Amino acid sequence: MKNYYQKDIETAPREKIIEIQNEKIVKQVKHVYDNVPYYRNLMDQKGVKPEDIKTIDDIKKLPFLTKDDLREAYPYGLLGTDLKNCVRIQSTSGTTGKRVVAFYTQHDIDLWEECCARAIVAAGGTNEDVVQVCYGYGLFTGGPGLNGGSHKVGCLTLPMSSGNTERQIQFMMDLNATILCCTPSYAAYIGESLAERGYKPEDNKLKAGIFGAEPWTEEMRRSIEKSLGIKAYDIYGLTETSGPGVSFECEEQTGMHINEDHFYAEIIDPETGEVLPEGEKGELVFTSLDKEGFPLLRYRTKDICVLSRKKCSCGRTHVKMSKPMGRSDDMMIIRGVNVFPSQIEAVLLKEGYTPNYQIVVDRARNNDTFDVYVELSPEQFSDKVSDIQARERNLEAAMRSMLGIGPKMHLVAPKTIERSEGKAVRVIDKRKLHD
Ligand code: ADP
Ligand code: ZN
């Protein structure tokens, strides 16, 4: 039997969704114009008035917002309502060094938690489940978002937060957790830690995992599914739009349904800002249709992906986004070649290596250096230098054929690359090309 958290809206016919979007965008633009002077200025500069927005298609007329705008308007410049109506602040983990502070009214929190509840139900969650949330709690949106969603579904919620893997494992086993929520890199680490303690995948009661907040590949998914004996679902979101749950995967595992009744998605050409037709790859732009506290219109996420309206076997009708193929600001340009960490991860897992790796880019004598460190598993580890060197050369060739550029590969001993309890640090760029 198929389960939905809000069946009517999750499976609504396309016309119904458009009708909802038409209605909400008109109200939302007026709300923002009246309450957010920063955005009103942008609209005035572009010569757009709220009356010009009559349907969701008119959204193209509105100006974009970028992370720079958020920085400039920090902290209250994009606030959409009186501060006394807000009940919560969340903030980015600062992966990109620029903090964003987002404000939520109770309405915004409910809407966000409902989106997370949809994700949990899509992963098979019911009120019989025990949900272990080991995303960080606090300013980071991961913990609070999934925690709230789990409550809404009526699951028994274990608010573990991240870290203390020993305790995570103890609670998981003693309290029979059935759904695990954390970053994919931490899920991989938990899988590895369980195996080290002699547990087999079938020894735990987990059936599903909801993993997101950072990029991960299909190969990484299969490896986590195997090590934990579960089905692994992707979940996406960003602090600027609420947090996780903006989109989520269903059992088809072919992209994440965007909660289109709350978030309108566009794909644009990152160079020209032009809206691209469905199926083309570009930068994802979100408009929150009914948030009150932090109602961003046409926010450029920098995430590169593709949208698809292909009919989904799960019955949900909301548009699907592909896994982000990288952030436009994650993309490394090494000796003139565009390289995404996800491509490197895909090659490593395909060649049978662990997802424990780090990419180091530097510049020596005006030339980029490109090194990738990868941990060997205990079974792969060998004392024979010639073995290791041969493996490194093979990997270099595989990388070159994928990337068009060959990094220097370093296979290192098990447990030498630091594990992450939240978002993994995959790239160390020492070139200081940016601020
Ligand atoms: P930041 O990482 O910028 O400090 P956030 O915690 O809000 O702030 O992170 C949002 C970003 O995390 C997204 O823009 C996206 O790049 C990344 N992200 C979130 N979920 C996923 C996912 N499922 N797959 C890939 N990337 C993701
Ligand atoms: Zn689906």
XYZ file of C-alpha atoms and ligand atoms in Angstrom:
463
model
C 0.000 0.000 0.000
C 1.229 3.464 -0.837
C 1.508 5.954 1.954
C 1.506 9.713 1.867
C 1.543 12.271 4.634
C -0.756 14.701 2.806
C -2.158 12.587 0.001
C -4.449 15.202 -1.559
C -1.719 17.699 -2.145
C 1.130 15.244 -2.805
C -0.826 13.525 -5.577
C -2.812 16.535 -6.811
C -3.250 16.873 -10.566
C -0.904 19.353 -12.220
C -3.689 21.898 -12.834
C -4.502 21.927 -9.151
C -0.877 22.585 -8.207
C -0.658 25.443 -10.707
C -3.881 26.878 -9.318
C -2.414 26.832 -5.803
C 0.827 28.406 -7.036
C -1.034 31.124 -8.939
C -2.975 32.041 -5.877
C -0.019 31.977 -3.498
C 2.475 33.896 -5.661
C 0.187 36.902 -6.030
C -0.229 37.137 -2.271
C 3.415 36.432 -1.554
C 4.790 39.094 -3.899
C 2.489 41.663 -2.372
C 3.507 40.544 1.124
C 7.202 40.885 0.274
C 6.802 44.217 -1.532
C 4.946 45.677 1.430
C 7.218 44.276 4.131
C 10.744 43.895 2.758
C 12.202 47.240 1.651
C 15.372 45.513 0.408
C 13.414 43.476 -2.149
C 11.019 46.333 -2.920
C 14.070 48.312 -4.032
C 15.198 45.475 -6.299
C 11.708 45.314 -7.833
C 11.568 49.076 -8.273
C 14.969 49.068 -9.942
C 13.690 46.449 -12.365
C 10.444 48.347 -12.863
C 8.228 45.500 -11.626
C 5.162 46.164 -9.508
C 3.232 43.577 -7.501
C 0.282 44.048 -9.918
C 2.493 42.719 -12.737
C 2.503 39.298 -11.102
C -0.817 37.689 -11.960
C 0.160 34.047 -12.349
C 3.106 31.849 -11.460
C 4.472 32.294 -14.993
C 4.983 35.988 -14.298
C 7.608 35.033 -11.739
C 10.203 35.444 -14.516
C 9.750 39.200 -14.226
C 11.012 39.286 -10.653
C 14.632 40.026 -9.709
C 16.881 37.288 -8.321
C 18.264 37.149 -4.821
C 21.770 35.840 -4.219
C 23.881 34.873 -1.266
C 25.527 38.297 -1.573
C 22.143 39.933 -1.040
C 21.677 37.838 2.062
C 25.044 38.926 3.332
C 24.338 42.557 2.590
C 20.926 42.418 4.222
C 22.212 40.538 7.288
C 20.651 40.169 9.771
C 17.173 41.736 9.432
C 17.101 43.130 5.903
C 15.035 40.315 4.393
C 12.779 39.759 7.355
C 9.191 39.525 6.086
C 7.259 40.185 9.242
C 7.519 41.867 12.594
C 10.178 40.202 14.719
C 7.616 39.633 17.441
C 5.761 37.246 15.130
C 8.875 35.083 14.768
C 9.527 32.158 17.077
C 12.798 30.683 15.789
C 16.107 31.450 14.159
C 18.229 28.899 12.296
C 21.526 29.496 10.601
C 23.705 27.814 7.981
C 26.529 25.593 9.026
C 28.736 28.076 7.247
C 30.219 25.554 4.818
C 30.882 28.385 2.422
C 32.064 30.762 5.104
C 29.063 33.052 4.807
C 26.514 32.728 7.548
C 22.852 33.074 6.760
C 20.303 33.755 9.486
C 16.730 32.712 8.713
C 13.609 33.638 10.683
C 10.531 31.466 11.213
C 7.029 32.179 12.424
C 5.067 29.263 13.901
C 3.348 28.921 10.518
C 6.784 28.589 8.860
C 7.905 25.935 11.351
C 4.716 23.917 10.768
C 5.090 24.131 7.014
C 8.729 23.026 7.216
C 8.023 20.149 9.573
C 5.183 18.989 7.331
C 7.595 18.859 4.421
C 9.937 16.700 6.527
C 6.986 14.533 7.570
C 6.214 13.924 3.891
C 9.821 12.766 3.448
C 9.626 10.383 6.403
C 6.362 8.845 5.204
C 7.811 8.502 1.685
C 10.662 6.507 3.245
C 8.097 4.177 4.798
C 7.717 5.911 8.169
C 4.598 5.430 10.317
C 3.791 5.954 13.977
C 5.276 2.500 14.634
C 8.755 3.683 13.706
C 11.662 4.686 15.882
C 13.481 7.525 14.189
C 17.077 8.185 15.188
C 17.988 11.742 14.249
C 21.740 12.251 14.242
C 21.885 15.408 12.226
C 23.218 18.214 14.375
C 20.690 19.990 16.581
C 20.930 23.692 17.240
C 21.365 26.406 14.652
C 21.865 23.839 11.879
C 18.529 22.959 10.286
C 19.113 19.200 9.933
C 18.292 18.098 13.486
C 15.323 20.407 14.167
C 13.760 19.749 10.736
C 13.755 15.952 10.860
C 12.929 16.013 14.573
C 9.805 18.071 13.874
C 8.828 15.913 10.910
C 9.221 12.752 12.946
C 6.933 14.170 15.654
C 4.309 15.094 13.082
C 4.278 11.515 11.756
C 3.999 10.268 15.332
C 7.238 8.286 15.293
C 9.162 7.661 18.480
C 11.945 10.201 18.014
C 15.500 9.792 19.315
C 16.975 13.310 19.287
C 20.585 12.135 19.281
C 22.220 15.030 17.447
C 25.547 14.267 15.776
C 28.644 12.717 17.253
C 29.392 10.209 19.987
C 29.202 7.237 17.669
C 29.489 4.766 20.533
C 26.265 6.098 22.032
C 24.568 6.260 18.614
C 25.216 2.558 18.153
C 24.119 1.671 21.664
C 20.801 3.514 21.288
C 20.291 2.184 17.773
C 20.646 -1.403 18.960
C 18.988 -1.150 22.402
C 16.020 0.953 21.307
C 15.533 -0.740 17.923
C 15.792 2.319 15.705
C 14.102 1.684 12.351
C 14.860 4.920 10.472
C 18.197 6.713 10.555
C 18.512 10.405 9.663
C 21.969 11.978 9.213
C 24.435 13.104 6.574
C 25.413 10.345 4.134
C 29.036 10.603 5.218
C 28.038 9.998 8.831
C 25.793 7.107 7.774
C 28.788 5.534 6.041
C 30.827 6.007 9.188
C 28.143 4.427 11.376
C 28.035 1.469 8.966
C 31.777 1.103 9.200
C 31.704 1.367 13.010
C 28.990 -1.300 13.282
C 31.045 -3.695 11.176
C 34.108 -3.072 13.314
C 32.147 -4.065 16.378
C 31.210 -7.315 14.713
C 27.625 -6.444 13.767
C 26.268 -7.701 10.480
C 23.821 -5.567 8.453
C 20.929 -7.813 9.504
C 21.692 -7.362 13.211
C 20.111 -3.913 13.369
C 16.389 -3.124 12.997
C 16.911 -0.254 10.576
C 14.822 -0.365 7.414
C 15.444 3.058 5.922
C 17.719 6.053 6.104
C 17.018 9.668 5.167
C 20.307 11.227 4.229
C 21.104 14.656 2.872
C 22.607 18.082 3.540
C 25.632 17.276 1.373
C 26.258 15.796 -2.056
C 26.533 12.014 -2.369
C 26.649 9.718 -5.324
C 24.588 6.700 -6.405
C 27.652 4.567 -5.661
C 27.773 5.893 -2.122
C 24.073 5.131 -1.755
C 24.568 1.478 -2.697
C 27.494 1.159 -0.336
C 25.516 2.604 2.617
C 22.484 0.466 1.786
C 24.676 -2.620 1.861
C 26.531 -1.802 5.047
C 23.394 -0.950 7.047
C 20.951 -3.308 5.326
C 18.509 -0.502 4.506
C 16.975 1.511 1.689
C 18.611 4.948 1.594
C 16.569 8.028 0.629
C 17.911 11.416 -0.335
C 16.563 14.632 1.171
C 17.447 18.177 0.119
C 17.035 21.641 1.448
C 18.809 24.771 2.501
C 18.504 27.161 5.394
C 17.425 29.961 3.069
C 14.258 28.084 2.092
C 13.611 26.451 5.536
C 15.983 23.526 5.809
C 15.790 19.854 4.758
C 12.516 18.727 3.225
C 12.259 21.208 0.367
C 12.463 18.019 -1.685
C 12.714 14.331 -0.862
C 12.991 10.965 -2.509
C 10.271 8.373 -2.841
C 10.740 4.620 -3.288
C 11.596 5.063 -6.976
C 14.909 6.680 -5.980
C 15.148 8.610 -9.233
C 15.146 12.169 -7.998
C 13.548 14.205 -5.243
C 9.965 15.490 -5.362
C 9.948 19.223 -4.670
C 7.135 20.314 -2.361
C 5.669 22.520 -5.059
C 2.783 23.812 -3.022
C 5.365 25.659 -0.887
C 8.435 26.044 -3.093
C 8.474 27.001 -6.743
C 11.560 25.806 -8.605
C 13.204 27.163 -11.743
C 16.385 26.131 -13.532
C 18.391 28.995 -14.973
C 21.534 29.422 -16.984
C 23.973 30.539 -14.266
C 25.735 32.876 -16.705
C 22.781 34.672 -18.287
C 19.996 34.156 -15.737
C 17.732 32.892 -18.505
C 15.124 30.299 -17.471
C 15.892 26.949 -19.103
C 13.330 24.439 -20.362
C 12.560 21.284 -18.388
C 15.287 18.671 -18.635
C 18.162 21.102 -19.044
C 20.931 21.327 -16.513
C 21.443 24.606 -14.703
C 21.255 26.488 -11.433
C 18.299 25.807 -9.195
C 16.298 28.863 -8.105
C 13.639 28.722 -5.382
C 10.724 30.940 -4.478
C 9.017 30.248 -1.192
C 5.326 30.635 -1.892
C 3.949 31.002 1.587
C 6.664 31.572 4.159
C 6.128 34.594 6.404
C 9.351 35.187 8.335
C 11.957 34.782 5.593
C 10.059 34.834 2.302
C 12.762 34.691 -0.353
C 11.716 35.222 -3.964
C 13.824 33.755 -6.780
C 16.734 32.768 -4.574
C 19.727 31.420 -6.492
C 20.910 28.296 -4.682
C 24.094 27.765 -6.723
C 23.149 24.079 -6.826
C 23.376 22.628 -10.306
C 20.681 20.148 -11.258
C 17.911 19.090 -13.635
C 14.123 19.055 -13.161
C 11.866 16.319 -14.463
C 8.097 16.006 -14.729
C 8.187 12.397 -15.839
C 5.338 10.455 -14.217
C 6.500 8.818 -11.009
C 5.411 5.325 -9.988
C 4.881 6.464 -6.396
C 1.838 8.476 -7.418
C 3.273 11.819 -6.344
C 2.803 14.501 -8.953
C 5.292 17.099 -7.769
C 8.233 17.846 -10.027
C 11.464 15.990 -9.307
C 14.957 17.422 -9.089
C 18.049 15.350 -9.729
C 20.673 15.011 -7.050
C 22.608 18.275 -7.148
C 25.611 17.629 -9.356
C 27.611 20.070 -7.304
C 27.342 23.669 -6.275
C 28.464 26.181 -8.816
C 30.790 27.403 -6.056
C 31.901 23.820 -5.285
C 33.172 23.347 -8.751
C 36.919 23.407 -8.902
C 38.681 24.714 -11.934
C 41.939 22.829 -12.035
C 44.329 23.593 -14.853
C 41.359 25.020 -16.687
C 39.218 21.891 -16.319
C 35.922 21.902 -14.386
C 35.976 19.245 -11.699
C 33.233 18.338 -9.212
C 34.022 16.313 -6.085
C 31.071 14.045 -6.950
C 32.839 12.851 -10.096
C 35.841 11.808 -8.051
C 33.646 10.010 -5.540
C 31.869 8.134 -8.305
C 35.158 6.833 -9.729
C 36.460 5.794 -6.303
C 33.379 3.780 -5.400
C 33.145 2.260 -8.850
C 36.737 1.062 -8.514
C 35.953 -0.524 -5.146
C 37.449 2.055 -2.802
C 36.030 3.559 0.394
C 34.131 6.865 0.388
C 36.795 8.228 2.735
C 38.729 10.659 0.616
C 40.033 14.184 0.523
C 40.939 16.378 -2.415
C 43.795 18.850 -2.047
C 44.347 21.544 -4.617
C 47.287 23.911 -4.437
C 49.463 26.006 -6.686
C 53.185 25.508 -7.193
C 55.194 27.614 -9.612
C 51.993 28.948 -11.186
C 50.714 25.463 -11.820
C 47.782 23.832 -10.112
C 48.579 20.726 -8.136
C 45.788 18.191 -7.722
C 46.070 15.427 -5.140
C 43.472 12.935 -3.985
C 43.957 10.961 -0.775
C 41.932 7.781 -0.419
C 41.801 5.389 2.451
C 42.283 1.723 1.812
C 39.983 -0.661 3.640
C 41.767 -3.099 5.998
C 41.331 -5.853 3.365
C 42.883 -3.720 0.638
C 45.756 -2.621 2.784
C 49.099 -4.090 1.827
C 52.656 -3.708 3.016
C 53.973 -4.091 -0.487
C 54.834 -0.692 -1.881
C 54.743 -2.012 -5.440
C 51.121 -3.180 -4.943
C 50.048 0.210 -3.738
C 51.837 2.029 -6.514
C 50.230 -0.144 -9.163
C 46.804 0.562 -7.682
C 47.521 4.281 -7.619
C 48.454 4.279 -11.272
C 45.273 2.397 -12.198
C 43.186 4.882 -10.292
C 44.946 7.811 -11.939
C 44.032 6.396 -15.324
C 40.396 5.896 -14.289
C 40.255 9.475 -12.984
C 41.792 10.877 -16.139
C 39.237 9.174 -18.334
C 36.379 10.524 -16.185
C 37.651 14.042 -15.525
C 39.887 14.735 -18.467
C 42.643 15.539 -16.019
C 44.717 13.190 -13.878
C 45.098 13.861 -10.161
C 47.989 12.388 -8.243
C 46.473 9.555 -6.253
C 47.614 8.653 -2.744
C 46.303 5.469 -1.184
C 46.653 5.785 2.557
C 46.301 3.435 5.509
C 42.868 2.708 7.020
C 41.612 5.331 9.503
C 43.988 8.088 8.504
C 41.443 10.498 7.044
C 39.369 12.270 9.656
C 35.724 11.140 9.826
C 32.921 13.652 9.781
C 29.908 13.676 12.050
C 28.170 16.329 10.002
C 29.022 17.521 6.549
C 32.261 15.971 5.301
C 35.153 18.225 4.295
C 36.022 16.850 0.861
C 38.034 19.641 -0.673
C 40.966 21.598 0.648
C 41.762 24.345 -1.827
C 44.917 26.107 -0.765
C 45.184 28.315 -3.835
C 43.305 31.211 -2.233
C 41.750 32.222 -5.513
C 38.702 33.620 -3.716
C 38.243 35.869 -0.701
P 25.724 25.771 4.090
O 26.124 24.361 3.762
O 25.807 26.711 2.939
O 26.378 26.288 5.320
P 23.031 24.722 4.473
O 23.283 23.858 5.656
O 21.752 25.433 4.403
O 24.168 25.784 4.422
O 23.278 23.846 3.192
C 22.541 23.923 2.018
C 23.300 23.298 0.881
O 23.660 21.945 1.182
C 22.507 23.196 -0.392
O 22.503 24.403 -1.114
C 23.236 22.093 -1.123
O 24.379 22.572 -1.792
C 23.675 21.179 -0.012
N 22.738 20.054 0.091
C 21.694 19.926 0.920
N 21.066 18.740 0.742
C 21.720 18.101 -0.246
C 21.559 16.836 -0.916
N 20.602 15.980 -0.581
N 22.428 16.540 -1.901
C 23.405 17.398 -2.245
N 23.618 18.582 -1.667
C 22.788 18.940 -0.668
Zn 7.881 9.448 -6.652
